[in-house]
Coordinates of C-alpha atoms and ligand atoms in Angstrom, one line a residue:
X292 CA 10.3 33.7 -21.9
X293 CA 9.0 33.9 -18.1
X294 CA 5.9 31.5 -17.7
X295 CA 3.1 33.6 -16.2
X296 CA 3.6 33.4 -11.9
X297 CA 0.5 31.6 -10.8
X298 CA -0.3 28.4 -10.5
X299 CA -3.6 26.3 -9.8
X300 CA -3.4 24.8 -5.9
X301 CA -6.6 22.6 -4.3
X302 CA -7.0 24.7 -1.1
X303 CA -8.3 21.1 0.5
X304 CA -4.8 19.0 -0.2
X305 CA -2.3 21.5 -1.3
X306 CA -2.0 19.5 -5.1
X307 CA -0.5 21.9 -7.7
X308 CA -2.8 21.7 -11.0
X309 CA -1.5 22.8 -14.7
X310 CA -5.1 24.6 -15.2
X311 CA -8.4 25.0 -12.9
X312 CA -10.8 22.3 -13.0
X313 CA -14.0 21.7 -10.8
X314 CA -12.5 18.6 -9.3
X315 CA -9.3 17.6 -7.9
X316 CA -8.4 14.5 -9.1
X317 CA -5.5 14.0 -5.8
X318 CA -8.3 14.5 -2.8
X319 CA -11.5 14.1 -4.7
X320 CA -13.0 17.3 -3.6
X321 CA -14.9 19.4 -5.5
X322 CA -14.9 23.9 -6.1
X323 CA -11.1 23.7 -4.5
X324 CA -9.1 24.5 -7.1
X325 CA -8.0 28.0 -6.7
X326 CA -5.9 30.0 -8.7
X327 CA -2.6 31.2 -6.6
X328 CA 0.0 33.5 -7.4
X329 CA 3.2 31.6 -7.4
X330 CA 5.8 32.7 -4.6
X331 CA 9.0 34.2 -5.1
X332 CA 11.0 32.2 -7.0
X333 CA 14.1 30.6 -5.6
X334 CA 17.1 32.7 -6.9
X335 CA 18.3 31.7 -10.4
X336 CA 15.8 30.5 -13.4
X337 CA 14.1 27.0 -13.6
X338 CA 17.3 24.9 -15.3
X339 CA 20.0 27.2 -14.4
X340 CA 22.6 24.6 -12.6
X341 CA 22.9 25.0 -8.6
X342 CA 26.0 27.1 -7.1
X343 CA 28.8 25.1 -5.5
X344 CA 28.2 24.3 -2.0
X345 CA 30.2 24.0 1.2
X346 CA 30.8 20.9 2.5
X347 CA 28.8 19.7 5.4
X348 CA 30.5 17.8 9.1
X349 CA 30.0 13.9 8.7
X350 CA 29.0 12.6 12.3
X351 CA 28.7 8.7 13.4
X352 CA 25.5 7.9 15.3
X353 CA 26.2 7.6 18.1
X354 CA 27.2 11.0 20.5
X355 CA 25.7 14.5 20.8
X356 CA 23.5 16.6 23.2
X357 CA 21.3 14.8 25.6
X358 CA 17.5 16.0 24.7
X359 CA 16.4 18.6 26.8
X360 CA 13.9 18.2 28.9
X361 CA 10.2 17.9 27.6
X362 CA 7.7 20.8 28.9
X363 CA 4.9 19.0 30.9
X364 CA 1.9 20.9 31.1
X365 CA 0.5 18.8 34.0
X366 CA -2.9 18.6 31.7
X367 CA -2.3 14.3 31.5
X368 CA -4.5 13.9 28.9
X369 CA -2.8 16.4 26.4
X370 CA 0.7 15.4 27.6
X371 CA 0.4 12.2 26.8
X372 CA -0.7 12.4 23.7
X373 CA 2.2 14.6 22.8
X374 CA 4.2 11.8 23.6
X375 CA 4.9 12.4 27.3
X376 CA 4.5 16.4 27.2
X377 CA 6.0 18.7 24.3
X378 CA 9.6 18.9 22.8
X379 CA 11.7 21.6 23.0
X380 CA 12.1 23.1 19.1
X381 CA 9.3 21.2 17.7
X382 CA 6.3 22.1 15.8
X383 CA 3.0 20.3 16.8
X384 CA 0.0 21.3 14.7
X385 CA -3.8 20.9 16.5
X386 CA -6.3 20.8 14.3
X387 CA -10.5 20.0 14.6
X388 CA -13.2 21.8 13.6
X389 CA -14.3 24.7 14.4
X390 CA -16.1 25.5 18.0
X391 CA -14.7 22.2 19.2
X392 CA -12.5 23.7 21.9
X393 CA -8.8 23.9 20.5
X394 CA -8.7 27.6 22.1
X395 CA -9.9 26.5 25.1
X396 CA -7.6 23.7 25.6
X397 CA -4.6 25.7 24.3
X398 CA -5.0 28.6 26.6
X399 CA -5.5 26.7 29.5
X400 CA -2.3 24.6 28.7
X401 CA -0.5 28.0 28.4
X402 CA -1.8 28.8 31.4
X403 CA -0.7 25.9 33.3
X404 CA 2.8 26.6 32.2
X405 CA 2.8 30.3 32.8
X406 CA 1.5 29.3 36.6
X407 CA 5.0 27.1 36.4
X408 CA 7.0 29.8 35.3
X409 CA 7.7 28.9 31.9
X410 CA 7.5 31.8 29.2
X411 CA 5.0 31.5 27.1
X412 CA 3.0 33.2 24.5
X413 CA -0.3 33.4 22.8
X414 CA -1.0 34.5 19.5
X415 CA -4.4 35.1 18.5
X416 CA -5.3 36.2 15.0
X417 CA -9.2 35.7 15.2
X418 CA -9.7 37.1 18.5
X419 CA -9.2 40.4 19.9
X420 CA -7.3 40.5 23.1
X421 CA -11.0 41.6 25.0
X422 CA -12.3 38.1 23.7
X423 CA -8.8 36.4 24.8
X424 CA -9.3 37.7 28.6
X425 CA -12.9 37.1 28.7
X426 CA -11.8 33.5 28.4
X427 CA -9.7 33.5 30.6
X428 CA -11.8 35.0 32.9
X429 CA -14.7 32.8 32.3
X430 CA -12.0 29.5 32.6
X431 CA -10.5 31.6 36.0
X432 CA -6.9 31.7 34.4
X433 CA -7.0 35.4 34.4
X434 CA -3.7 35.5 37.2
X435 CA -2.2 33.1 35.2
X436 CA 1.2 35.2 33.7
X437 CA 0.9 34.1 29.7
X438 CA 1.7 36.7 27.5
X439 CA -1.0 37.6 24.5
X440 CA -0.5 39.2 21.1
X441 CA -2.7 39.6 18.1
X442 CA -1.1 39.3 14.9
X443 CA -1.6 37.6 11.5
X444 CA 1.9 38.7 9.8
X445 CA 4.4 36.3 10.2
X446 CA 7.1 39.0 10.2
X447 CA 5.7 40.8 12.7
X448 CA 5.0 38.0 14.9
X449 CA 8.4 36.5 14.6
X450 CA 10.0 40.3 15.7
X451 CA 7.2 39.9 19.1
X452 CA 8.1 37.0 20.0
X453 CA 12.4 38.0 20.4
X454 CA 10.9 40.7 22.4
X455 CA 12.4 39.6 25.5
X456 CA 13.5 36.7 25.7
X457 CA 12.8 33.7 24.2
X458 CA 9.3 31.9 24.9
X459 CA 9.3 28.1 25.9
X460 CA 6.1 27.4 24.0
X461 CA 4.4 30.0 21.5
X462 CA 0.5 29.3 20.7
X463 CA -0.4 30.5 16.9
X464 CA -4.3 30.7 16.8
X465 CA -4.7 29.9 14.1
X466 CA -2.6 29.6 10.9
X467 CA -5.1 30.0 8.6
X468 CA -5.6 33.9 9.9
X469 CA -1.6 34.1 9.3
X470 CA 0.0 35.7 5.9
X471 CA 3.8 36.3 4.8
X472 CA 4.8 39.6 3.5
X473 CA 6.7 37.8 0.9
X474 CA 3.3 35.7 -0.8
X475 CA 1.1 37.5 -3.0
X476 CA -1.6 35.3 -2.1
X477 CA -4.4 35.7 0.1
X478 CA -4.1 34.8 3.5
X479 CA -5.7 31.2 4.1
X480 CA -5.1 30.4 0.7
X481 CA -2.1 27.0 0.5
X482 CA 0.8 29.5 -1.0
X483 CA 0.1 31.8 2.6
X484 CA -0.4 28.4 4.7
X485 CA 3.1 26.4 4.1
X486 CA 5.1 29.7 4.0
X487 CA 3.5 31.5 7.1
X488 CA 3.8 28.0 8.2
X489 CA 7.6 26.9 7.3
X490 CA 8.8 30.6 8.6
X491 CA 6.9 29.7 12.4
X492 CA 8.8 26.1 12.1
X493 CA 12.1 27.1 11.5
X494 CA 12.0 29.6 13.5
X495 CA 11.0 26.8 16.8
X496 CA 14.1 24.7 15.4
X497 CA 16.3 27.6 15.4
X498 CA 15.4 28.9 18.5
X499 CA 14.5 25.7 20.4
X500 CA 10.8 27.1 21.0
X501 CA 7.7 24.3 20.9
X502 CA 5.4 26.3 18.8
X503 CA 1.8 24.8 18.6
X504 CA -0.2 25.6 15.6
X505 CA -3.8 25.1 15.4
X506 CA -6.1 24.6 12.1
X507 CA -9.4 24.8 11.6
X508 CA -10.2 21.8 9.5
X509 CA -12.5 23.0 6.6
X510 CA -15.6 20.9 4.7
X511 CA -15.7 23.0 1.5
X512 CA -12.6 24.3 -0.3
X513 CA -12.0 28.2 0.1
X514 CA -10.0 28.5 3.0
X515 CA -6.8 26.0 3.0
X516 CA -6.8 23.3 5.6
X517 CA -4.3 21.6 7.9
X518 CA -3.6 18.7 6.2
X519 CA -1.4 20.8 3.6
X520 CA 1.0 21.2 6.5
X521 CA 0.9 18.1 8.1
X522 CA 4.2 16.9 6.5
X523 CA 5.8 19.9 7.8
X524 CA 5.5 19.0 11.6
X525 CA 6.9 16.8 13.7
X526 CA 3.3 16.3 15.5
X527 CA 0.0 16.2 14.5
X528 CA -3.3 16.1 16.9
X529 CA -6.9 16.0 16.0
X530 CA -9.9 16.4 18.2
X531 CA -12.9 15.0 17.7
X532 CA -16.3 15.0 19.4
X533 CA -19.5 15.8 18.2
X534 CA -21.0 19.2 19.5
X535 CA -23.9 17.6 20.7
X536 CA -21.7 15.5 23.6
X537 CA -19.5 17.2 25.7
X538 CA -16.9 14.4 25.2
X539 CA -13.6 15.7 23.4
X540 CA -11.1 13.3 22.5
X541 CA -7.9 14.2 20.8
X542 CA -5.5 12.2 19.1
X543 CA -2.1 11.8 17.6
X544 CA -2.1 11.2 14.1
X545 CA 1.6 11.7 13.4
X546 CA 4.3 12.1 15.9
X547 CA 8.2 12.0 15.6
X548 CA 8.6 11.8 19.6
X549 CA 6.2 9.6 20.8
X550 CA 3.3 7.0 19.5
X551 CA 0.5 7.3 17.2
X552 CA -2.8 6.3 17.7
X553 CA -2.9 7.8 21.4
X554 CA -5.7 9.4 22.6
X555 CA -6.9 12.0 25.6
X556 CA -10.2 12.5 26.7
X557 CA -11.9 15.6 27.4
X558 CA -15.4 16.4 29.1
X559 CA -16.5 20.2 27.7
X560 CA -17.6 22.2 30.8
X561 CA -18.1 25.9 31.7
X562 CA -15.0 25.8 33.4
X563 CA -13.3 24.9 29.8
X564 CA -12.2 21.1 29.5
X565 CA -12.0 18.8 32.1
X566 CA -9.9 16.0 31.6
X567 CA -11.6 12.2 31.7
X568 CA -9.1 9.9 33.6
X569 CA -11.4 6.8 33.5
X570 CA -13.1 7.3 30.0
X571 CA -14.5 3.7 29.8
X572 CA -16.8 4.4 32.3
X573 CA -17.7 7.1 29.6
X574 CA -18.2 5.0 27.0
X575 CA -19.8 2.0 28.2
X576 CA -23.1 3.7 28.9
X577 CA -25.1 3.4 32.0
X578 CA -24.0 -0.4 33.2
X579 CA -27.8 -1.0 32.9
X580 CA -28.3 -2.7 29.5
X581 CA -31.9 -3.8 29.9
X582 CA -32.5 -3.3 26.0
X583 CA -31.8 -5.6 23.6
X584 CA -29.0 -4.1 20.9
X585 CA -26.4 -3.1 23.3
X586 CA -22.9 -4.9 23.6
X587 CA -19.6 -3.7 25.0
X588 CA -16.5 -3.5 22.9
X589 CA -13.5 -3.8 24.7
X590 CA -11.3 -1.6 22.7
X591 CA -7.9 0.0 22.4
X592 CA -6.8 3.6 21.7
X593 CA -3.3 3.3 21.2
X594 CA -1.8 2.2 24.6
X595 CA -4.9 2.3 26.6
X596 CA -7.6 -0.1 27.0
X597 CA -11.2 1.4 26.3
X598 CA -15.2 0.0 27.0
X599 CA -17.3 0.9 24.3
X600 CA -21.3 0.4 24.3
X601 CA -21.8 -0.5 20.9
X602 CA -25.7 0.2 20.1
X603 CA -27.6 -1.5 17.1
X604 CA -31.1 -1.2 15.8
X605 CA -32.8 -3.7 13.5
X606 CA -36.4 -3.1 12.3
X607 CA -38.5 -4.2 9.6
X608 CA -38.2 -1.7 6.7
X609 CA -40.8 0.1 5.2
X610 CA -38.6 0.8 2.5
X611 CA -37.8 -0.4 -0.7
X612 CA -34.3 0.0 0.0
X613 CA -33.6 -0.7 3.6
X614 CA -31.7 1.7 5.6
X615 CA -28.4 1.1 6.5
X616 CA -27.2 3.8 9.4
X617 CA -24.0 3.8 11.3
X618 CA -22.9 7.0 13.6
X619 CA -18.7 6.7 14.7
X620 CA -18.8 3.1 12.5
X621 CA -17.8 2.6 8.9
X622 CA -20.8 1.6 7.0
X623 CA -18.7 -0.8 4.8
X624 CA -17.7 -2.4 7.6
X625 CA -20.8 -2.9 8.6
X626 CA -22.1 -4.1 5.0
X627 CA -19.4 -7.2 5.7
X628 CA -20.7 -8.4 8.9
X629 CA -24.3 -8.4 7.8
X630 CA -22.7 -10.0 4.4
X631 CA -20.9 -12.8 6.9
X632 CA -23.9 -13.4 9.1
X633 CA -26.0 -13.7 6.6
X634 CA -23.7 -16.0 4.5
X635 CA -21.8 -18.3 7.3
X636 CA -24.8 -18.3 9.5
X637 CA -28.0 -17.9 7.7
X638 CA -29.1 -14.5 9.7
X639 CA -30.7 -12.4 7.5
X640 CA -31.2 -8.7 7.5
X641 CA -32.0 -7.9 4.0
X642 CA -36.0 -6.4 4.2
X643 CA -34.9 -4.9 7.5
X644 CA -33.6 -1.6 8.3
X645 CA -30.0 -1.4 10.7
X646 CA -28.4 1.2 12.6
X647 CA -25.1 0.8 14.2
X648 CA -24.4 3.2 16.5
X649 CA -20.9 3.9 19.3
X650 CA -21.8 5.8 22.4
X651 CA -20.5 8.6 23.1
X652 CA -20.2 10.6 20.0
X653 CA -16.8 8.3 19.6
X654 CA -15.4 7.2 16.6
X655 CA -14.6 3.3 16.5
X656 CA -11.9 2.1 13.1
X657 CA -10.3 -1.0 15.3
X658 CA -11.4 -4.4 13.3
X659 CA -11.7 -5.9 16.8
X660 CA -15.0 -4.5 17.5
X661 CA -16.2 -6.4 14.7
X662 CA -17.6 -9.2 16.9
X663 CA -19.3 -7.0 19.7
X664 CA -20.8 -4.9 16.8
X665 CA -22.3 -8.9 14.9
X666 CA -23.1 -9.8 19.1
X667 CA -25.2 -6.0 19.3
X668 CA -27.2 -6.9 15.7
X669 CA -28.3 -10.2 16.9
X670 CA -29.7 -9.0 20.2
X671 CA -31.2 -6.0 18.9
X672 CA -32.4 -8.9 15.7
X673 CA -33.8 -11.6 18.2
X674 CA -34.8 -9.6 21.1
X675 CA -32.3 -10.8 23.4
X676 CA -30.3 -8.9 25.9
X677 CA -26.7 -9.6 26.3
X678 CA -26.3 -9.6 29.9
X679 CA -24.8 -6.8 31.7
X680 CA -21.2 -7.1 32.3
X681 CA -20.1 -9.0 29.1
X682 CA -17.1 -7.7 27.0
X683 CA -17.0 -8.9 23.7
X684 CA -13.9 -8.5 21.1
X685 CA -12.5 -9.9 17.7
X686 CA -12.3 -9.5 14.1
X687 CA -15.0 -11.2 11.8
X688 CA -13.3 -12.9 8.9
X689 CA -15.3 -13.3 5.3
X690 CA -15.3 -16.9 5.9
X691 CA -17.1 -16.6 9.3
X692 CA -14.3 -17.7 11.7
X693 CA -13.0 -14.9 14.3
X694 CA -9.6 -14.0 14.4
X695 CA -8.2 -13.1 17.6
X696 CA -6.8 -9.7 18.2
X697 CA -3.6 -7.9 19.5
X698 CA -3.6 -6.7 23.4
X699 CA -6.1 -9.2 24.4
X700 CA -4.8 -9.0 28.3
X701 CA -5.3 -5.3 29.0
X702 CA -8.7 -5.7 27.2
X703 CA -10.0 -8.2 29.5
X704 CA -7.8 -6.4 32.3
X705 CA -9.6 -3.3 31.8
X706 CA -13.1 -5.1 31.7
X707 CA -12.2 -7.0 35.4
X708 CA -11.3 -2.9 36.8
X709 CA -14.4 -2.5 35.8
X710 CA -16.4 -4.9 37.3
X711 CA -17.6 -7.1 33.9
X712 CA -17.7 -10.3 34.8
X713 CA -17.6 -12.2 31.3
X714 CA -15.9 -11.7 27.9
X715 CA -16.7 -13.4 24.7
X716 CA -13.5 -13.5 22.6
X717 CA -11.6 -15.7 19.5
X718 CA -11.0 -19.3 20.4
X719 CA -6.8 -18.8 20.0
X720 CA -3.9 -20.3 21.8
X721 CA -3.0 -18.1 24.6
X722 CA -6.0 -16.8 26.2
X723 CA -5.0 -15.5 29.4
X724 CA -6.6 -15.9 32.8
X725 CA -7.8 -13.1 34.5
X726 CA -9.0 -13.2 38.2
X727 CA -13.2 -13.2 38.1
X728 CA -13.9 -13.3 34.6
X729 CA -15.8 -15.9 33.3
X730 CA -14.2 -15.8 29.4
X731 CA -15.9 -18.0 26.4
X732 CA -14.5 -18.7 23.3
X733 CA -15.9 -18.1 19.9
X734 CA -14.4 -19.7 16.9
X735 CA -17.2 -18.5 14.1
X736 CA -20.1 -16.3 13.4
X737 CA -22.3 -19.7 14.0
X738 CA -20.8 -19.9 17.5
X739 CA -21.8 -16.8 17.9
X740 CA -25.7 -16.9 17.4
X741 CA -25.1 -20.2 19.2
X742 CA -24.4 -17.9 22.5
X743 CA -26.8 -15.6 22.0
X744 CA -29.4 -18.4 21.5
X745 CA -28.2 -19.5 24.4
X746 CA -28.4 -16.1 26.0
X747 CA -32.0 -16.1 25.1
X748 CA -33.3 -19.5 26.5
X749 CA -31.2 -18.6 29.1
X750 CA -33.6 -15.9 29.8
X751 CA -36.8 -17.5 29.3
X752 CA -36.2 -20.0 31.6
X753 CA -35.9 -17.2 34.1
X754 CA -39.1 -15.2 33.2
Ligands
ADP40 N1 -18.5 32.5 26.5 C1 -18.7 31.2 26.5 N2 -19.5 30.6 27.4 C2 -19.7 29.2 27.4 N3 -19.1 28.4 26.5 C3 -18.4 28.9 25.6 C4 -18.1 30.3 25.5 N4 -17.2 30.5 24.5 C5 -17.0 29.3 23.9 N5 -17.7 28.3 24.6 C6 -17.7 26.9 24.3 O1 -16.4 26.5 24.1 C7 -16.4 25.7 22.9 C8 -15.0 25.7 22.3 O2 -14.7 26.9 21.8 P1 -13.2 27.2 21.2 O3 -12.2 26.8 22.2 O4 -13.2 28.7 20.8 O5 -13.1 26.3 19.9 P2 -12.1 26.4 18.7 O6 -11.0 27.2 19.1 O7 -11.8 25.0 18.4 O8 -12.9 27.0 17.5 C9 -17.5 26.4 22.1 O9 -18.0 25.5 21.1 C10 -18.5 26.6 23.1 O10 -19.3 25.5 23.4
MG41 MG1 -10.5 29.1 18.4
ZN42 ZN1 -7.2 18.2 -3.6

């Protein structure tokens, strides 16, 4: 007996389900179970045994090819977080959401490469070519010699690209406009994705092309998003930003050639995006922190060293409930350093509302900031400012102590470039000197309101 050919597939995390439900209990999300045809089966039925195969070549570890060459765009922000520009034969998938600028930052890569003689080639399958060379025209790229096409089938695109000649780099814009003559299922739906998907991967291993797949990612269900792929590649970059800032920062999330964690930053203009070479002078805000509530983090994104104006807000609630707010700040982690301050140093916040906010429209998950987050909260609590020019880093523990953090040299390095001239860190071991900045030690959350009590008398002697 043939079991009927369809199956149920969340189009949010690519789970198989034995029968529709409202929820999927892998990802959570809810409305994104979808009924798929099943694909062609693989030859012989489910049980048969597997045909004798040939025997593959053993090899030791060491010898073969040396790697080819990578393919630079000369765009340093995006080559570096592709690991030092892109490999030869691998798939990288871009993802973000819609609007934030993943066609704008693709074509212009494309076109960078064309201008260097590369062969390239960009497929669009959500615009026409008119909107494709208004682009280019409005980014003045329009003598750069990339090649366009506009198709969704795979086939199809596959058979363009051998035109002539092989391309170095192929652009697919986007995956979820792409469909395989050989899936029943709709395009966009997780059947379509992985094979349109797999067919564009193998075909950059077989051929030795980079192909660079963008995805738009998706809130609600209905149309599959890039994370059903993301095993499938040997890259994947996000970008992030909030529409309302023209910062744009994208960053590897997965890569077999190069770190994780690494980020480049973009400033949206009208001339497309710009890249940011000196981002903490970004991030840190106007230098002029005359309000109380405002400390600078001195973070890390991946290998680079990054000032951070962390901004908090606490008022007395008219609430019931008092508000808790973060924006680019997990609120849990939030919820523990009020827990700890309140606990290990009798600061309490509980009738009053707090917002934690990261300048910027960045997004901050690094423990470290922890301390410079519990430093903004008692300014913005007491009415203190923190004086200008004071980097602050380490993790808050439950019992109240700080723990110092990893890279604590290019942190305070990177605060000295920029002219800070104090940083409040962990009491540890090894704290290393750095030429003109003045660094105190912290060894609890009561050490803390300690210096910004200090801060503040510090201040009233002055006035
Ligand atoms: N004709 C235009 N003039 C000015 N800005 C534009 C124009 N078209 C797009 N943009 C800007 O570029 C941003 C990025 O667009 P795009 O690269 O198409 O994003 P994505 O491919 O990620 O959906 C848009 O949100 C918009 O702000
Ligand atoms: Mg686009
Ligand atoms: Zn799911």
């Amino acid at each position: 007996m043939a079991k009927a050919l369809s199956s149920f597939v969340c189009q949010s995390c690519g789970a198989v389900h034995a029968k529709w439900s409202g929820r999927c209990d892998n990802c959570g999300a809810w409305n994104s179970i979808i009924e798929e045809p099943a694909g062609i089966p693989a030859s012989g039925a489910k049980g048969a045994s597997l045909p004798k195969g040939r025997s593959g070549r053993l090899v030791g570890l060491t010898g073969g090819e040396p790697q080819p060459p990578r393919i630079v765009t000369g765009i340093g922000e995006l080559d570096r977080v592709a690991g030092g520009g892109f490999v030869p034969g691998s798939a990288v998938l871009i993802g973000g959401d819609p609007g934030i600028g993943k066609s704008t930052l693709l074509l212009q890569a494309l076109a960078e490469l064309a201008r260097k003689g590369h062969r390239v080639i960009y497929v669009s399958g959500e615009e026409a070519i008119a909107q494709v060379r208004l682009r280019a025209e409005r980014l003045k790229l329009q003598d750069a010699p990339l090649l366009l096409a506009t198709e969704t089938n795979v086939s199809d695109i596959l058979a363009t690209l051998e035109e002539d000649g092989r391309p170095a780099v192929t652009v697919i814009d986007s995956v979820q406009t792409l469909w395989s003559p050989i899936i029943e299922a709709a395009p966009g739906s997780v059947s379509q994705l992985k094979a349109a998907s797999e067919a564009l991967i193998r075909y950059a291993k077989q051929k030795g092309t980079a192909v660079l797949l963008v995805g738009h990612v998706t809130k609600e269900g209905q149309i599959a998003g890039p994370k059903v792929i993301e095993h499938m590649v040997d890259t994947v970059l996000y970008f992030e930003g909030d529409r309302g800032h023209q910062y744009r920062v994208l960053r590897a999330v997965k890569n077999r050639f190069g770190p994780t964690d690494e980020i480049g930053v973009f400033e949206m203009s009208d001339r497309g995006l710009a890249e940011v070479t000196n981002p903490s002078r970004l991030f840190m805000g106007s230098g002029q922190h005359a309000t109380p509530g405002a400390a600078i983090f001195a973070g890390m994104e991946g290998t680079r060293p990054l000032l951070i104006e962390v901004q908090a807000l606490v008022s007395q609630s008219v609430l019931g409930t008092p508000r808790r707010t973060t924006v680019g700040w997990d609120s849990n982690r939030l919820a523990m350093i009020l827990a700890v301050l309140d606990a290990r140093a009798g600061v309490q916040t509980g009738m009053q509302d707090v917002y934690l906010n990261v300048a910027g429209g960045l997004k901050v998950r690094e423990p470290a900031a922890d301390l410079a987050a519990a430093a903004a909260l008692l300014s913005s609590l007491t009415g203190t400012v923190i004086p200008a020019g004071t980097a602050i880093f380490g993790e808050i523990a439950l019992s109240g102590g700080i723990r110092p953090v990893g890279q604590t040299e290019s942190r305070l390095k990177e605060a000295q470039k920029l002219g800070l001239k104090e940083a409040v860190i962990a009491a540890s071991s090894e704290v290393p000197a750095v030429k003109g900045l003045k660094i105190r030690t912290v060894e609890s959350v009561a050490d803390l309101v300690a210096w910004a009590a200090s801060q503040a008398r510090g201040l009233s002697r002055i006035a």
